[in-house]
PDB file of C-alpha atoms in Angstrom:
ATOM      1  CA  MET B 139      99.855   0.665 -82.804  1.00  0.00           C
ATOM      2  CA  SER B 140      96.760   0.775 -80.561  1.00  0.00           C
ATOM      3  CA  SER B 141      94.204   3.377 -81.187  1.00  0.00           C
ATOM      4  CA  PHE B 142      91.969   4.620 -78.459  1.00  0.00           C
ATOM      5  CA  SER B 143      88.811   6.668 -78.600  1.00  0.00           C
ATOM      6  CA  VAL B 144      87.369   9.400 -76.389  1.00  0.00           C
ATOM      7  CA  GLN B 145      85.407   7.959 -73.426  1.00  0.00           C
ATOM      8  CA  GLU B 146      87.161   4.632 -73.746  1.00  0.00           C
ATOM      9  CA  HIS B 147      88.063   2.987 -70.388  1.00  0.00           C
ATOM     10  CA  VAL B 148      91.760   2.232 -70.114  1.00  0.00           C
ATOM     11  CA  ARG B 149      94.340   1.037 -67.583  1.00  0.00           C
ATOM     12  CA  VAL B 150      97.971   2.151 -67.397  1.00  0.00           C
ATOM     13  CA  LYS B 151     100.317  -0.718 -67.799  1.00  0.00           C
ATOM     14  CA  THR B 152     102.334  -1.821 -64.795  1.00  0.00           C
ATOM     15  CA  ASP B 153     105.593  -2.166 -66.734  1.00  0.00           C
ATOM     16  CA  ILE B 154     108.747  -1.028 -65.019  1.00  0.00           C
ATOM     17  CA  PRO B 155     111.252  -0.699 -67.924  1.00  0.00           C
ATOM     18  CA  PRO B 156     114.740   0.576 -67.295  1.00  0.00           C
ATOM     19  CA  GLY B 157     115.723   4.045 -68.355  1.00  0.00           C
ATOM     20  CA  HIS B 158     113.841   7.198 -69.159  1.00  0.00           C
ATOM     21  CA  VAL B 159     110.100   6.811 -68.761  1.00  0.00           C
ATOM     22  CA  ARG B 160     107.507   9.606 -69.039  1.00  0.00           C
ATOM     23  CA  THR B 161     104.547   7.740 -67.484  1.00  0.00           C
ATOM     24  CA  PRO B 162     104.193   8.629 -63.758  1.00  0.00           C
ATOM     25  CA  TYR B 163     104.829   5.633 -61.539  1.00  0.00           C
ATOM     26  CA  TYR B 164     101.851   6.446 -59.310  1.00  0.00           C
ATOM     27  CA  LEU B 165      99.496   5.976 -62.296  1.00  0.00           C
ATOM     28  CA  ARG B 166     100.663   2.541 -63.242  1.00  0.00           C
ATOM     29  CA  GLY B 167      97.940  -0.059 -62.877  1.00  0.00           C
ATOM     30  CA  LYS B 168      95.312   2.685 -62.417  1.00  0.00           C
ATOM     31  CA  SER B 169      92.135   2.897 -64.485  1.00  0.00           C
ATOM     32  CA  GLY B 170      90.807   5.993 -66.227  1.00  0.00           C
ATOM     33  CA  VAL B 171      88.883   7.308 -69.182  1.00  0.00           C
ATOM     34  CA  VAL B 172      90.306   8.826 -72.356  1.00  0.00           C
ATOM     35  CA  GLU B 173      89.303  12.515 -72.134  1.00  0.00           C
ATOM     36  CA  ARG B 174      90.739  13.513 -75.564  1.00  0.00           C
ATOM     37  CA  THR B 175      93.243  12.456 -78.178  1.00  0.00           C
ATOM     38  CA  LEU B 176      96.107  14.882 -78.732  1.00  0.00           C
ATOM     39  CA  GLY B 177      97.509  13.508 -81.919  1.00  0.00           C
ATOM     40  CA  PRO B 178     100.744  11.807 -82.881  1.00  0.00           C
ATOM     41  CA  PHE B 179     104.024  12.838 -81.224  1.00  0.00           C
ATOM     42  CA  ALA B 180     107.500  11.372 -81.277  1.00  0.00           C
ATOM     43  CA  ASN B 181     108.068   9.022 -78.362  1.00  0.00           C
ATOM     44  CA  PRO B 182     110.139  10.988 -75.797  1.00  0.00           C
ATOM     45  CA  GLU B 183     111.381   7.729 -74.272  1.00  0.00           C
ATOM     46  CA  ASP B 184     113.244   7.068 -77.499  1.00  0.00           C
ATOM     47  CA  LEU B 185     114.250  10.708 -78.125  1.00  0.00           C
ATOM     48  CA  ALA B 186     115.896  10.843 -74.687  1.00  0.00           C
ATOM     49  CA  TYR B 187     118.475   8.386 -75.996  1.00  0.00           C
ATOM     50  CA  GLY B 188     118.897   9.934 -79.428  1.00  0.00           C
ATOM     51  CA  ILE B 189     116.916   7.110 -81.077  1.00  0.00           C
ATOM     52  CA  ALA B 190     114.749   7.982 -84.063  1.00  0.00           C
ATOM     53  CA  ALA B 191     111.251   7.884 -82.625  1.00  0.00           C
ATOM     54  CA  GLN B 192     108.194   6.872 -84.478  1.00  0.00           C
ATOM     55  CA  PRO B 193     105.068   9.048 -83.818  1.00  0.00           C
ATOM     56  CA  GLY B 194     102.762   7.575 -81.246  1.00  0.00           C
ATOM     57  CA  GLN B 195      99.243   8.505 -80.122  1.00  0.00           C
ATOM     58  CA  LEU B 196      99.227  10.842 -77.109  1.00  0.00           C
ATOM     59  CA  LEU B 197      96.097  10.872 -75.031  1.00  0.00           C
ATOM     60  CA  ARG B 198      94.756  12.845 -72.119  1.00  0.00           C
ATOM     61  CA  VAL B 199      93.384  10.373 -69.563  1.00  0.00           C
ATOM     62  CA  ARG B 200      91.158  11.334 -66.632  1.00  0.00           C
ATOM     63  CA  PHE B 201      91.467   9.511 -63.325  1.00  0.00           C
ATOM     64  CA  ASP B 202      89.386   9.838 -60.227  1.00  0.00           C
ATOM     65  CA  MET B 203      91.483  10.696 -57.196  1.00  0.00           C
ATOM     66  CA  ALA B 204      89.917   7.774 -55.338  1.00  0.00           C
ATOM     67  CA  GLU B 205      91.321   5.444 -58.009  1.00  0.00           C
ATOM     68  CA  VAL B 206      94.759   7.018 -57.797  1.00  0.00           C
ATOM     69  CA  TRP B 207      95.129   7.383 -54.031  1.00  0.00           C
ATOM     70  CA  GLY B 208      92.515   4.973 -52.591  1.00  0.00           C
ATOM     71  CA  ASP B 209      91.358   5.771 -49.072  1.00  0.00           C
ATOM     72  CA  ALA B 210      94.110   8.369 -48.760  1.00  0.00           C
ATOM     73  CA  ALA B 211      92.489  10.672 -51.337  1.00  0.00           C
ATOM     74  CA  GLU B 212      91.596  13.883 -49.611  1.00  0.00           C
ATOM     75  CA  ASN B 213      88.912  14.695 -52.169  1.00  0.00           C
ATOM     76  CA  PRO B 214      88.016  11.333 -53.761  1.00  0.00           C
ATOM     77  CA  THR B 215      85.690  12.848 -56.388  1.00  0.00           C
ATOM     78  CA  ASP B 216      88.296  15.264 -57.715  1.00  0.00           C
ATOM     79  CA  ILE B 217      89.962  14.312 -60.957  1.00  0.00           C
ATOM     80  CA  LEU B 218      93.507  14.147 -62.248  1.00  0.00           C
ATOM     81  CA  GLU B 219      94.333  14.347 -65.936  1.00  0.00           C
ATOM     82  CA  ALA B 220      97.535  13.106 -67.373  1.00  0.00           C
ATOM     83  CA  GLU B 221      98.907  12.916 -70.892  1.00  0.00           C
ATOM     84  CA  ILE B 222      99.991   9.329 -71.591  1.00  0.00           C
ATOM     85  CA  TYR B 223     101.191   7.671 -74.767  1.00  0.00           C
ATOM     86  CA  ALA B 224      98.998   4.844 -76.161  1.00  0.00           C
ATOM     87  CA  HIS B 225     101.776   2.246 -75.785  1.00  0.00           C
ATOM     88  CA  TRP B 226     101.373   2.660 -71.986  1.00  0.00           C
ATOM     89  CA  LEU B 227      97.656   1.909 -72.071  1.00  0.00           C
ATOM     90  CA  GLU B 228      95.490  -1.199 -72.312  1.00  0.00           C
ATOM     91  CA  ARG B 229      91.786  -1.365 -72.910  1.00  0.00           C
ATOM     92  CA  ILE B 230      89.437  -2.343 -70.143  1.00  0.00           C
ATOM     93  CA  THR B 231      86.799  -4.648 -71.479  1.00  0.00           C
ATOM     94  CA  ASP B 232      83.750  -5.769 -69.590  1.00  0.00           C
ATOM     95  CA  ASP B 233      85.551  -9.087 -68.972  1.00  0.00           C
ATOM     96  CA  ALA B 234      88.695  -7.333 -67.537  1.00  0.00           C
ATOM     97  CA  THR B 235      87.229  -4.840 -65.107  1.00  0.00           C
TER      98      THR B 235
END
C-alpha cells in the first residue's frame, strides 16, 4: 500500500474500472497536493459489493480550480478539496511533472 505525506504532490489515476467507483471522474488525471491524511478506512468500492475490504489510506487532496477546469475555471485561484483513497493516487516526481 502506498503511503503519502502532507504537502506531497500527487496525480489522480486515469483508470476507468467497471462498477462502483468513489473517485470523481472530473478529477482523474488532475494534479494536486495532499492537504491532510485522514486515516485508514475500509475501501467503499469493495464494500459496495459486499466484499471484505481492507483498510486503505484516505487523504484530503487540494486542487486548484485552474487545474481541474482549465480555461473554463471561473475563479482559477480558488481551490477544491476532495477525499481520495491512496490507491487512486500516484506520486508526482520532478521527472514526471
